[in-house]
XYZ file of C-alpha atoms in Angstrom:
557
model
C 42.851 23.098 -44.898
C 39.510 21.579 -45.850
C 36.392 21.116 -43.747
C 34.279 18.177 -44.921
C 30.556 18.455 -44.136
C 27.885 15.767 -44.189
C 24.195 16.631 -43.977
C 21.622 14.505 -42.186
C 18.413 15.042 -44.136
C 15.260 13.588 -45.652
C 16.309 14.355 -49.225
C 17.296 17.446 -51.183
C 14.222 19.455 -50.150
C 14.913 21.758 -47.239
C 13.152 24.558 -45.442
C 14.332 27.986 -46.593
C 16.436 28.681 -43.501
C 18.146 25.289 -43.787
C 18.865 25.917 -47.473
C 20.372 29.280 -46.532
C 22.593 27.609 -43.930
C 23.898 25.235 -46.598
C 24.583 28.081 -49.034
C 26.393 30.068 -46.348
C 28.570 27.053 -45.561
C 29.456 26.531 -49.215
C 30.429 30.214 -49.463
C 33.213 29.667 -46.894
C 36.506 28.903 -48.679
C 37.646 25.412 -47.709
C 34.213 23.969 -46.955
C 33.020 20.989 -48.993
C 29.850 18.932 -48.621
C 30.905 15.308 -49.012
C 27.786 13.264 -48.224
C 24.025 13.486 -47.786
C 22.773 11.011 -45.213
C 19.149 10.373 -46.130
C 16.656 8.889 -43.707
C 15.088 6.040 -45.677
C 12.823 5.220 -42.739
C 11.103 8.600 -43.010
C 10.171 7.850 -46.630
C 9.036 4.248 -46.214
C 6.545 4.463 -43.368
C 3.497 2.291 -44.095
C 0.289 4.172 -44.887
C -2.328 3.699 -42.175
C -6.028 3.458 -42.919
C -8.543 6.199 -42.187
C -9.635 4.658 -38.903
C -6.071 4.082 -37.760
C -5.118 7.666 -38.612
C -8.135 8.977 -36.710
C -7.280 6.906 -33.648
C -3.632 7.969 -33.757
C -4.304 11.669 -34.392
C -3.256 13.860 -31.412
C -6.666 15.465 -30.916
C -5.602 17.315 -27.775
C -3.326 19.440 -30.015
C -5.851 19.741 -32.849
C -6.137 23.551 -32.818
C -2.391 24.172 -32.816
C -1.748 21.586 -35.528
C -4.447 23.112 -37.729
C -2.963 26.559 -37.135
C 0.466 25.264 -38.202
C -1.006 23.637 -41.289
C -3.280 26.442 -42.497
C -2.163 29.831 -41.167
C 1.373 29.622 -39.827
C 3.442 30.640 -42.869
C 6.911 31.975 -41.981
C 9.055 32.607 -45.041
C 11.898 30.776 -43.328
C 9.932 27.515 -43.434
C 8.945 27.546 -47.105
C 10.273 24.417 -48.798
C 13.134 24.754 -51.280
C 14.682 22.121 -53.534
C 18.500 22.081 -53.564
C 18.727 19.211 -56.034
C 20.728 21.289 -58.497
C 23.155 22.617 -55.884
C 23.708 19.222 -54.243
C 23.183 17.020 -57.278
C 26.758 15.675 -57.378
C 27.013 14.973 -53.636
C 26.965 11.240 -52.789
C 23.826 10.039 -51.001
C 23.793 7.374 -48.306
C 20.333 6.047 -47.435
C 20.085 4.648 -43.922
C 17.616 2.927 -41.652
C 17.408 3.771 -37.972
C 16.390 1.831 -34.905
C 13.640 3.679 -33.044
C 12.926 3.668 -29.334
C 10.314 6.258 -28.480
C 11.486 9.479 -30.101
C 15.145 8.385 -30.119
C 16.891 7.026 -33.208
C 20.120 5.035 -33.473
C 22.101 4.161 -36.600
C 22.929 0.546 -37.387
C 26.583 -0.495 -37.594
C 26.626 -1.080 -41.351
C 25.331 2.417 -42.076
C 27.830 3.932 -39.657
C 30.655 2.277 -41.578
C 29.359 3.584 -44.916
C 29.067 7.135 -43.582
C 32.542 6.933 -42.051
C 33.899 5.994 -45.485
C 33.112 9.537 -46.694
C 35.279 10.971 -43.874
C 32.999 13.840 -42.750
C 34.503 16.230 -40.219
C 31.017 17.431 -39.262
C 27.496 16.100 -39.663
C 24.868 18.860 -39.789
C 21.436 17.666 -38.699
C 18.506 18.787 -40.875
C 16.531 15.579 -40.573
C 15.874 12.578 -38.317
C 14.531 12.819 -34.793
C 16.429 12.667 -31.495
C 19.769 11.123 -32.495
C 21.709 9.048 -30.016
C 24.520 6.526 -30.022
C 27.751 6.076 -32.005
C 26.807 8.545 -34.755
C 27.482 11.401 -32.330
C 31.171 10.440 -32.118
C 31.686 9.473 -35.760
C 32.804 12.891 -37.161
C 35.826 14.397 -35.441
C 33.941 17.683 -34.840
C 30.662 15.993 -33.954
C 27.039 16.296 -35.053
C 25.777 19.893 -35.133
C 22.139 20.687 -34.552
C 19.973 23.729 -33.866
C 17.680 24.350 -30.952
C 15.567 27.466 -31.413
C 15.062 28.445 -27.802
C 17.173 29.321 -24.775
C 18.065 25.847 -23.568
C 18.399 27.121 -19.978
C 14.641 27.883 -19.991
C 12.964 26.024 -22.834
C 13.872 22.604 -24.090
C 11.659 20.876 -26.607
C 9.340 23.109 -28.645
C 7.728 24.600 -30.581
C 10.056 27.559 -31.240
C 9.043 30.941 -29.740
C 5.545 29.767 -28.732
C 6.332 29.362 -25.048
C 8.382 32.559 -24.903
C 5.306 34.529 -26.002
C 3.023 32.496 -23.759
C 5.195 33.225 -20.717
C 5.825 36.882 -21.564
C 9.566 36.343 -22.047
C 10.972 39.392 -23.846
C 13.989 37.507 -25.230
C 14.106 34.427 -27.434
C 17.332 32.447 -27.463
C 18.738 29.992 -29.987
C 21.752 27.692 -30.047
C 23.863 25.729 -32.471
C 25.014 22.752 -30.447
C 27.271 19.755 -30.744
C 24.885 16.958 -29.875
C 25.270 14.749 -26.849
C 22.824 12.185 -25.490
C 21.085 14.911 -23.454
C 18.046 16.462 -25.166
C 18.719 20.127 -26.076
C 21.639 20.031 -23.688
C 24.627 19.508 -25.963
C 27.836 21.528 -26.134
C 27.030 25.038 -27.300
C 28.989 26.158 -30.362
C 27.138 29.436 -30.945
C 24.336 31.173 -29.110
C 22.226 34.229 -29.794
C 19.352 36.185 -28.320
C 16.561 38.024 -30.119
C 13.708 40.303 -29.136
C 10.447 38.373 -28.769
C 7.847 40.148 -30.883
C 5.024 39.267 -28.540
C 2.274 40.129 -31.043
C 3.728 38.113 -33.948
C 4.820 34.506 -33.718
C 5.594 34.468 -37.445
C 7.864 37.531 -37.330
C 9.879 36.235 -34.390
C 10.222 32.744 -35.863
C 11.365 34.206 -39.188
C 14.011 36.356 -37.500
C 15.365 33.588 -35.289
C 15.488 30.901 -37.993
C 16.882 33.113 -40.764
C 19.583 34.672 -38.605
C 20.735 31.478 -36.914
C 21.165 29.899 -40.362
C 24.519 31.750 -40.566
C 25.973 30.085 -37.500
C 27.412 26.847 -38.959
C 29.405 29.005 -41.388
C 30.614 31.120 -38.438
C 31.933 28.085 -36.592
C 33.422 26.706 -39.827
C 35.367 29.959 -40.322
C 36.836 29.667 -36.854
C 37.904 26.066 -37.476
C 39.481 26.929 -40.820
C 41.328 29.835 -39.193
C 43.033 27.359 -36.886
C 40.789 27.606 -33.817
C 40.230 23.914 -33.109
C 38.448 24.783 -29.854
C 35.572 26.232 -31.900
C 34.129 22.706 -32.212
C 34.519 21.920 -28.503
C 31.729 24.222 -27.453
C 30.626 25.050 -23.945
C 28.922 22.411 -21.861
C 25.259 23.129 -21.147
C 24.174 21.936 -17.731
C 20.562 22.830 -18.255
C 17.831 21.204 -16.244
C 15.064 23.240 -17.892
C 11.706 21.547 -18.441
C 10.980 19.902 -21.779
C 8.045 21.661 -23.445
C 5.663 20.048 -25.935
C 3.124 21.220 -28.484
C 0.290 23.073 -26.718
C -3.067 21.528 -25.980
C -6.287 23.056 -27.271
C -7.114 25.164 -24.187
C -3.558 26.444 -23.955
C -3.605 27.428 -27.609
C -6.873 29.356 -27.155
C -5.243 31.265 -24.277
C -2.273 31.928 -26.541
C -4.477 33.461 -29.250
C -6.205 35.700 -26.699
C -2.842 36.819 -25.338
C -1.543 37.568 -28.839
C -4.615 39.700 -29.579
C -4.065 41.717 -26.407
C -0.384 42.174 -27.204
C -1.187 43.390 -30.701
C -3.767 45.901 -29.443
C -1.293 47.254 -26.869
C 1.457 47.516 -29.491
C -0.626 49.536 -31.965
C -2.110 51.744 -29.257
C 1.370 52.598 -27.966
C 2.608 53.533 -31.430
C -0.252 55.954 -32.100
C -0.628 57.601 -28.701
C 2.874 57.897 -27.243
C 6.360 58.711 -28.504
C 9.846 58.627 -27.052
C 11.556 61.776 -25.856
C 15.243 61.655 -25.020
C 17.406 64.108 -23.111
C 21.054 64.443 -22.088
C 22.691 64.374 -18.653
C 26.205 65.219 -17.465
C 28.117 63.243 -14.838
C 31.217 64.925 -13.388
C 33.166 61.690 -13.102
C 35.206 59.409 -15.402
C 33.294 56.796 -17.385
C 35.245 53.929 -15.764
C 33.600 54.732 -12.405
C 30.366 53.321 -13.818
C 31.921 49.862 -13.507
C 31.874 50.155 -9.721
C 29.325 48.048 -7.884
C 27.385 51.131 -6.737
C 28.632 54.085 -8.785
C 27.639 57.656 -8.042
C 24.915 58.741 -10.460
C 24.468 62.375 -9.466
C 23.660 63.499 -13.003
C 22.774 67.008 -14.112
C 20.069 66.923 -16.775
C 19.765 69.532 -19.471
C 16.494 71.460 -19.589
C 13.666 69.545 -21.210
C 13.600 69.518 -25.027
C 10.842 71.319 -26.891
C 7.620 69.454 -27.496
C 8.023 67.113 -30.460
C 11.825 67.117 -30.227
C 14.500 65.170 -28.425
C 18.224 65.197 -27.746
C 20.081 61.867 -27.772
C 23.449 60.200 -28.437
C 25.709 62.743 -26.668
C 29.464 62.763 -27.371
C 31.762 65.428 -25.984
C 35.135 67.115 -26.399
C 36.917 69.983 -24.712
C 37.708 73.228 -26.561
C 39.397 76.127 -24.734
C 38.635 74.503 -21.428
C 34.910 74.254 -22.178
C 32.784 71.156 -22.682
C 31.234 70.834 -26.137
C 28.581 68.193 -26.740
C 27.586 66.882 -30.157
C 24.265 65.081 -30.214
C 21.375 63.952 -32.365
C 18.691 66.614 -32.476
C 15.484 65.037 -33.720
C 12.206 66.657 -34.780
C 9.142 64.421 -34.958
C 7.380 66.810 -37.321
C 10.068 66.691 -40.001
C 11.015 63.085 -39.015
C 14.690 63.872 -39.331
C 17.658 64.249 -37.043
C 20.840 66.217 -37.509
C 24.060 66.820 -35.583
C 23.937 69.799 -33.250
C 26.308 71.196 -30.616
C 25.597 72.559 -27.181
C 27.765 73.827 -24.341
C 26.172 72.836 -21.035
C 26.606 75.644 -18.512
C 27.122 75.201 -14.808
C 23.971 77.125 -13.970
C 21.900 74.538 -15.880
C 20.794 77.211 -18.349
C 20.875 76.015 -21.933
C 21.311 78.573 -24.657
C 20.575 78.014 -28.304
C 22.234 75.126 -30.073
C 24.454 75.220 -33.118
C 23.853 73.006 -36.153
C 27.130 71.265 -36.969
C 25.957 68.954 -39.771
C 22.642 68.884 -41.630
C 22.594 67.043 -44.963
C 18.832 66.933 -45.479
C 18.593 63.295 -44.371
C 18.580 61.627 -41.002
C 21.799 61.818 -38.958
C 22.450 60.497 -35.469
C 25.093 59.084 -33.095
C 27.896 61.664 -33.748
C 30.683 59.505 -32.336
C 33.752 61.523 -31.293
C 37.358 60.344 -31.482
C 40.388 62.574 -30.843
C 43.665 61.863 -32.609
C 46.854 63.950 -32.827
C 45.144 67.088 -31.612
C 42.164 66.884 -33.987
C 38.572 66.130 -33.023
C 37.005 63.723 -35.512
C 33.365 62.665 -35.765
C 31.761 59.570 -37.301
C 27.982 60.113 -37.413
C 25.444 57.486 -38.376
C 23.978 58.198 -41.826
C 22.154 55.116 -43.065
C 20.576 56.995 -45.986
C 24.035 57.741 -47.412
C 24.863 54.049 -47.713
C 28.339 54.658 -46.317
C 30.329 55.672 -43.237
C 32.034 59.076 -43.415
C 34.761 60.592 -41.246
C 34.436 64.300 -40.416
C 36.458 66.702 -38.294
C 35.438 69.684 -36.190
C 36.647 72.784 -38.015
C 38.914 75.461 -36.539
C 36.012 77.799 -35.844
C 34.224 75.017 -33.940
C 31.004 75.709 -35.793
C 30.755 72.881 -38.362
C 31.859 69.361 -39.292
C 34.063 69.115 -42.370
C 34.274 65.877 -44.403
C 37.641 64.101 -44.296
C 37.192 60.755 -46.044
C 34.908 57.789 -46.588
C 35.646 54.919 -44.214
C 33.222 52.311 -45.570
C 31.173 51.846 -48.721
C 28.329 50.385 -46.675
C 26.215 51.875 -43.879
C 26.639 51.026 -40.209
C 24.255 51.729 -37.380
C 25.947 53.535 -34.479
C 29.466 53.415 -35.990
C 32.037 53.356 -33.186
C 35.699 54.075 -33.981
C 38.548 53.340 -31.555
C 42.193 52.299 -31.422
C 43.419 49.011 -29.955
C 46.748 47.162 -30.204
C 48.039 49.420 -32.984
C 44.947 49.089 -35.185
C 41.864 51.200 -35.742
C 38.579 49.403 -35.220
C 35.132 50.333 -36.490
C 32.194 48.592 -34.824
C 28.499 48.846 -35.682
C 25.374 46.938 -36.596
C 23.503 46.566 -39.878
C 19.920 46.545 -41.055
C 17.642 44.733 -40.679
C 18.977 43.373 -37.361
C 20.171 46.739 -36.097
C 19.913 45.696 -32.443
C 21.192 42.129 -32.767
C 24.221 41.587 -35.036
C 27.599 43.177 -34.251
C 30.001 43.780 -37.148
C 33.628 44.919 -36.993
C 36.157 46.343 -39.458
C 39.813 47.162 -38.942
C 42.558 49.270 -40.497
C 46.161 50.244 -39.840
C 45.200 53.879 -40.414
C 42.495 56.148 -39.049
C 41.431 57.013 -42.586
C 41.315 53.420 -43.825
C 40.915 51.373 -45.881
C 38.904 49.251 -43.431
C 38.708 45.461 -43.822
C 35.803 43.344 -42.593
C 36.518 41.005 -39.705
C 36.619 37.417 -40.928
C 34.070 36.353 -38.289
C 31.436 38.996 -39.072
C 28.905 39.176 -37.570
C 30.830 38.789 -34.324
C 27.800 38.115 -32.151
C 24.009 37.902 -32.163
C 22.579 39.344 -28.979
C 19.875 41.975 -28.614
C 21.136 42.557 -25.059
C 24.780 43.367 -25.792
C 25.537 43.805 -29.510
C 24.633 47.321 -30.701
C 27.248 49.944 -29.716
C 26.159 52.327 -26.985
C 28.974 54.829 -26.522
C 32.714 55.260 -26.072
C 34.994 52.233 -25.604
C 37.318 52.943 -22.679
C 40.033 51.390 -20.560
C 40.204 50.471 -16.912
C 43.835 49.645 -16.336
C 44.766 47.290 -19.165
C 41.173 46.194 -19.754
C 39.240 47.391 -22.796
C 35.515 47.940 -22.229
C 32.702 48.455 -24.733
C 29.321 49.961 -23.807
C 26.440 48.393 -25.731
C 22.686 48.778 -25.859
C 20.271 46.316 -24.326
C 17.004 46.554 -26.270
C 15.510 43.291 -25.042
C 12.788 44.959 -22.979
C 12.423 48.193 -24.926
C 14.476 50.052 -27.527
C 17.483 51.529 -25.734
C 16.433 49.998 -22.427
C 19.789 50.062 -20.630
C 23.557 49.873 -21.170
C 25.598 46.663 -21.046
C 29.288 46.958 -20.199
C 31.268 44.341 -22.130
C 34.900 43.562 -21.349
C 36.688 42.779 -24.618
C 38.825 39.721 -23.903
C 40.228 39.088 -27.397
C 40.246 41.296 -30.480
C 42.301 40.691 -33.597
C 41.557 40.434 -37.338
C 40.780 36.719 -36.845
C 39.461 36.494 -33.289
C 36.947 38.131 -30.977
C 35.538 37.451 -27.543
C 33.916 39.655 -24.938
C 32.222 39.157 -21.593
C 29.215 41.106 -20.380
C 30.002 42.052 -16.795
C 27.280 44.446 -15.704
C 24.347 46.579 -16.797
C 23.643 50.235 -16.124
C 19.951 50.884 -15.655
C 18.149 54.148 -16.503
C 18.579 56.749 -13.791
C 15.879 56.363 -11.172
C 14.266 59.368 -9.589
C 14.459 61.387 -12.801
C 11.937 62.230 -15.495
C 13.958 60.361 -18.131
C 13.990 56.944 -16.476
C 12.477 54.712 -19.188
C 15.630 54.052 -21.212
C 19.367 54.635 -21.568
C 21.273 53.921 -24.778
C 24.426 56.078 -24.909
C 27.259 56.538 -22.402
C 30.314 58.477 -23.592
C 33.500 59.974 -22.210
C 34.796 63.538 -22.559
C 37.954 63.510 -20.482
C 36.888 63.054 -16.858
C 33.286 63.900 -17.684
C 30.681 61.289 -18.636
C 27.678 62.013 -20.833
C 24.569 59.888 -21.053
C 21.012 60.091 -22.270
C 17.643 59.032 -20.919
C 14.172 58.336 -22.278
C 10.622 59.090 -21.257
C 7.267 58.732 -23.020
C 5.170 61.756 -23.935
C 1.964 62.342 -25.859
C 2.584 61.944 -29.573
C 2.871 65.060 -31.734
C 1.246 64.766 -35.150
C 3.820 65.010 -37.920
C 3.535 68.181 -40.012
C 6.351 68.457 -42.493
C 7.880 71.870 -43.017
C 6.684 73.405 -39.729
C 9.650 74.070 -37.418
C 9.179 73.906 -33.690
C 9.560 77.175 -31.812
C 12.207 76.203 -29.283
C 15.971 75.842 -29.846
C 16.301 77.899 -33.027
C 19.551 77.296 -34.818
C 22.132 79.834 -33.688
C 25.384 79.811 -31.774
C 25.086 79.256 -28.055
C 27.629 81.911 -27.181
């Protein structure tokens, strides 16, 4: 099968994120670019005189336009010439009929474009396109809108999200209809709004969304014809425009305040995590009002935290592996504790310390053996360990992947082993999956990687579990703060060529406790549920080589 792509453009010069989208498309086997549709009208506009230009200049937006011209320099918008890459692609130059901001193609040009038989037209030029061109390719005209169309239509990207204090920035790849920024959604993602940096947020959103046409193309080439149907957007959100001068001044003041708050928070406060035990199965958390009578472990030592708890039973006793982090050494390692009923915590046992940062010691039990897959980004790989017979160390078993994953999560479904995780730099946004017929691999990348882009529901946050026949996946929501809460996603379809999940509910940090500022791991140990919680404490100055006095490394027996 072949997917024939046409590109609506102003020539062979593209912004960097558009060029990346084209390269990603060409990297998909079966994709071919068959025509460049060039807007002749954009090149042949008559040059106005000085007086005419002055009279036409939008002075009410002067400050923002000067900012865009002189200081707004995202890497994603740097111009790039693809003349060499696209040099052999036929070019069709067209004129358009303008009415306001709308543009329609004339019949002769439509016939010429149709003669190249494009399955898709990807819009990287022109203005608001309407009319017959939208129905010419069998899979439609695809276009980006960098904003959540349910809140922000129009533009500019990210500006209004920061202005309104919106912690999440959305983006869509849509199949265009006659409704402005209200087409059929082919792919949608959500990103954290960096409220003190318009450039950083714009770069992230543009660069990441550039992969989406290739994602939809993969689905089409794998036989999923519905991938081009999209989901109808019934948005009635207001249409935003470039900001006026007073609004832009307010924006700059707000950005300065946000930046001051961000840097002050980093220097004065730090996160401290702790672990709690719930004596109930993890599936009960799906109830509308679940019981949350958690028993918290004693507070960690100053400058330390405990996070990412995963448990297993040994001789009828609960064992918890967790990340033990020391701010002074700036490293974490895998430790084990045995929470006692009297809420007295004895010394912990180091289970794995490789001299580099370790976290998220995910537990999976198989054929009577307790296995562990910790996160170890510095290793550049994912390793499988097992708990040894003496229950005092993790022993290496095999390498699962030759690349690192953040929060690697291993589980079995429909006769296959699945390994989920995220990757740098978008560790909270992009979900990747790998599968194997065996626990020990080899693991194969899912053809649709990354499976989703969503800072609210992508990054794994604990043990996948079942409620009846349903498979559920806890994930982290870091849209408001890192590890802000847990999203429970019901996995609707999962195979080597397909994936879909639905976010059903969120679990907030436990109110009425000291650790109520975040929650990013929920795991199951039989009928017991483990979770963690975050609070903010005064920062401890890092002093390498000086151990903290509490929780010396020894067995807790």
